[in-house]
C-alpha positions as a printed Julia matrix, in Angstrom:
243×3 Matrix{Float64}:
   1.06    0.61  29.83
  -2.66   -0.25  28.2
  -2.49    0.66  24.43
  -2.63    4.43  23.44
  -5.83    3.33  20.97
  -7.76    1.26  22.41
  -7.06    0.5   26.17
  -6.56   -3.52  25.46
  -3.59   -4.55  27.14
  -0.37   -5.2   25.76
   1.96   -8.23  25.29
   6.16   -8.45  24.58
   6.76   -7.95  21.25
  10.58   -7.2   21.12
  13.17   -5.69  22.83
  16.25   -4.26  20.81
  19.68   -2.71  23.23
  17.01   -1.26  26.39
  14.25   -0.51  24.46
  11.5    -2.74  25.25
   8.23   -2.92  23.04
   5.24   -5.08  23.24
   1.95   -5.46  21.17
  -1.32   -4.41  22.16
  -3.46   -7.49  22.17
  -6.79   -6.48  20.85
  -5.51   -4.08  18.05
  -1.97   -4.67  16.76
  -0.25   -1.84  17.83
   3.18   -1.83  18.34
   4.76    0.08  21.19
   7.42    1.52  23.55
   7.04    0.92  26.79
   7.79    2.8   28.55
   8.25    6.13  25.96
  11.53    7.56  24.92
  12.47   10.03  28.04
  12.51   13.2   27.35
  16.18   13.27  27.54
  16.71   10.52  25.14
  14.26   12.83  22.4
  16.33   15.93  22.87
  18.82   13.73  21.81
  17.29   12.24  19.18
  17.27   15.33  17.6
  20.33   17.67  18.51
  21.59   16.95  15.22
  19.23   14.82  12.68
  20.59   15.01   9.73
  23.95   15.81  10.66
  24.18   19.53   9.61
  21.88   19.03   6.96
  24.94   17.4    4.63
  22.84   12.85   4.87
  20.73   11.57   1.75
  17.57   13.91   2.82
  19.56   16.54   1.23
  20.85   14.73  -1.91
  18.63   13.83  -5.19
  16.82   16.65  -4.39
  14.96   17.44  -8.36
  13.61   13.31  -7.62
  12.39   14.19  -3.99
  10.31   17.5   -6.17
   8.9    15.02  -9.07
   7.78   12.96  -6.71
   6.51   15.13  -3.77
   4.61   16.18  -7.5
   2.17   13.88  -7.89
   1.05   14.05  -3.79
   0.61   17.66  -3.72
  -1.5    16.88  -7.46
  -3.58   14.69  -5.97
  -4.29   16.85  -2.72
  -4.77   19.31  -4.88
  -7.81   17.56  -6.69
  -9.51   16.72  -3.74
  -9.58   19.43  -2.03
 -10.82   21.23  -6.28
  -9.07   24.23  -5.65
  -4.86   25.3   -4.34
  -5.62   29.24  -5.02
  -6.41   31.04  -1.5
  -5.36   27.62   0.83
  -2.39   26.89   3.68
  -0.34   24.03   3.41
   1.91   22.52   6.17
   4.99   19.81   5.61
   5.41   18.5    9.91
   8.25   17.01   9.04
   9.93   19.19   6.11
  13.58   18.79   6.36
  15.12   19.48   3.11
  11.78   21.57   2.06
  11.09   19.5   -1.18
   7.02   19.43  -0.06
   6.94   22.74   0.66
   8.19   23.86  -2.59
   6.14   21.88  -4.64
   2.87   22.93  -2.65
   4.01   26.9   -3.66
   4.7    25.72  -7.27
   1.02   24.65  -7.18
   0.03   27.9   -5.75
  -0.52   27.12  -2.1
   0.65   29.54   0.55
   3.03   26.51   1.78
   5.07   26.28   5.17
   6.96   23.55   6.49
   7.83   22.95  10.34
  11.01   20.74  11.34
  12.83   20.91  14.18
  16.35   20.35  13.46
  18.24   23.67  13.16
  20.38   22.6   10.27
  17.69   21.68   7.65
  15.44   24.23   8.32
  17.92   27.17   7.73
  19.21   25.03   4.07
  15.58   24.35   3.15
  15.51   28.54   3.37
  17.79   29.08   1.28
  17.55   27.07  -1.52
  13.98   27.55  -0.83
  12.96   31.3    0.24
   9.38   31.79  -1.06
   9.06   29.46   1.25
   8.21   30.07   5.14
   9.97   27.4    7.54
   9.24   27.24  11.15
  11.65   25.61  13.74
  10.44   23.67  15.55
   7.77   19.9   17.52
   4.13   19.69  16.17
   3.0    19.54  20.11
   4.83   22.44  20.97
   4.5    25.21  18.1
   1.78   27.58  17.79
   0.52   28.85  14.63
  -1.7    31.47  16.53
  -4.79   30.4   15.53
  -3.87   30.2   11.54
  -5.47   26.73  10.39
  -3.97   24.68   7.29
  -6.25   23.29   4.41
  -3.52   20.49   3.86
  -1.21   18.54   6.45
   1.06   16.63   4.63
   3.29   14.04   7.53
   5.26   11.7    5.66
   7.02    9.21   7.89
   7.11   11.02  10.98
   3.89    9.43  13.67
   6.19    6.34  14.42
   8.47    9.04  16.17
   5.83   10.29  18.71
   6.09    9.1   22.33
   2.76    9.98  22.76
   0.46    9.36  19.95
  -2.93   10.73  20.33
  -1.45   14.1   21.59
   0.64   14.54  18.04
  -2.98   13.34  16.24
  -4.72   15.65  18.14
  -2.18   18.81  17.14
  -2.86   17.5   13.32
  -6.4    17.83  13.77
  -6.17   21.01  15.91
  -4.56   22.86  12.77
  -6.51   21.13  10.09
  -9.88   23.37   8.85
 -12.97   21.64   8.36
 -13.06   19.3    6.04
  -9.01   19.64   5.05
  -7.01   16.64   4.1
  -3.94   14.97   5.41
  -1.49   12.87   3.86
  -0.19   10.65   6.5
   2.85    8.29   5.69
   4.76    5.71   8.53
   5.85    1.54   8.6
   3.25   -0.95   8.49
   4.46   -2.88  10.89
   1.55   -5.7    9.8
   2.63   -6.14   5.78
   3.1    -9.05   4.3
   6.28   -8.98   3.6
   7.55   -6.89   6.63
  10.84   -9.04   7.44
  10.03  -11.93  10.46
  13.25  -10.86  11.42
  12.8    -7.1   12.83
  16.5    -6.39  12.26
  16.33   -7.0    9.2
  13.65   -4.71   8.35
  15.47   -0.99   8.22
  12.11    1.25  10.03
  12.63   -0.78  13.01
  15.13    1.36  14.78
  14.05    2.31  18.44
  13.72    4.62  20.17
  13.93    7.07  17.33
  10.86    5.14  15.98
   9.0     4.11  18.4
   5.47    3.69  17.75
   4.34    1.27  14.8
   1.36    1.2   13.09
  -1.26   -1.22  10.58
  -3.67   -0.18   8.77
  -6.1    -0.85  11.04
  -5.25    0.79  14.49
  -3.72    3.58  11.93
  -7.58    4.46  10.92
  -9.2     3.77  14.77
  -6.31    6.69  15.74
  -7.85    9.53  13.36
 -11.11    8.36  13.99
 -10.91    9.16  17.15
  -9.16   12.52  16.58
 -12.42   13.48  14.02
 -10.03   12.42  10.66
 -11.87    9.39   8.57
  -9.61    7.74   5.74
 -10.76    8.64   2.75
  -7.75    7.12   0.14
  -5.05    5.38   0.78
  -2.79    3.08  -1.61
  -2.04    0.23  -1.84
   1.8    -0.52  -0.9
   4.23   -2.84  -2.09
   6.27   -2.42   0.49
   5.67   -2.25   4.32
   4.56    1.23   4.12
   0.64    2.94   4.94
  -0.33    5.91   2.36
  -3.19    7.72   3.04
  -5.55   10.7    3.17
  -7.65   11.68   5.87
 -10.54   14.55   5.9
 -11.21   16.09   9.34
 -15.21   16.47   9.59
 -16.83   19.45   8.02
 -18.85   19.9   10.52
């Protein structure tokens, strides 16, 4: 399969169990070829948080503190949160959604796991939580001023479809906060078995800053801010074209 970002040919990169990964010879994107099947994805998302009892649902207070820093940056770049809509794609415990509500957004969380949605709705009842996959859920024409998508895009077997769905949900001039592992980072272990982010088929696509920016640009999103990271991860904010 040609690279989904630049259409260049790819060469073998790694094998994990039955998962074959290749690396684009043009932009360096690493991805499963073939991508995980619908049946595999269904099994992966059947109960990813073990009934909302895993580490995602512990240390809630520290997660709230960390997410306040993230939402403050989005708020500063938007200028105001009043009357603005916020969506967290992959909201799991709901902490970023709750922080967005605290700071004045009308906040929504989108999460495929039913137990996580139920847990978040019970813990943070002032918010709206929707169950489903980004590419399949309809918001009936609703658009958002800010979207957070943290450690999710690497799960998407079709990165163009996923990114297009993100862009379509943003208002013109809206902001996307996105994080994902960085396979090109200088501190990424050479032995992939020692890297906790290398876990196909759950993570089926691996970006570096350059090819991720190129993917976003294909869908009308321009990187407006990017953090320097000591760990092998990418953290950025992209803006949708205002026109």
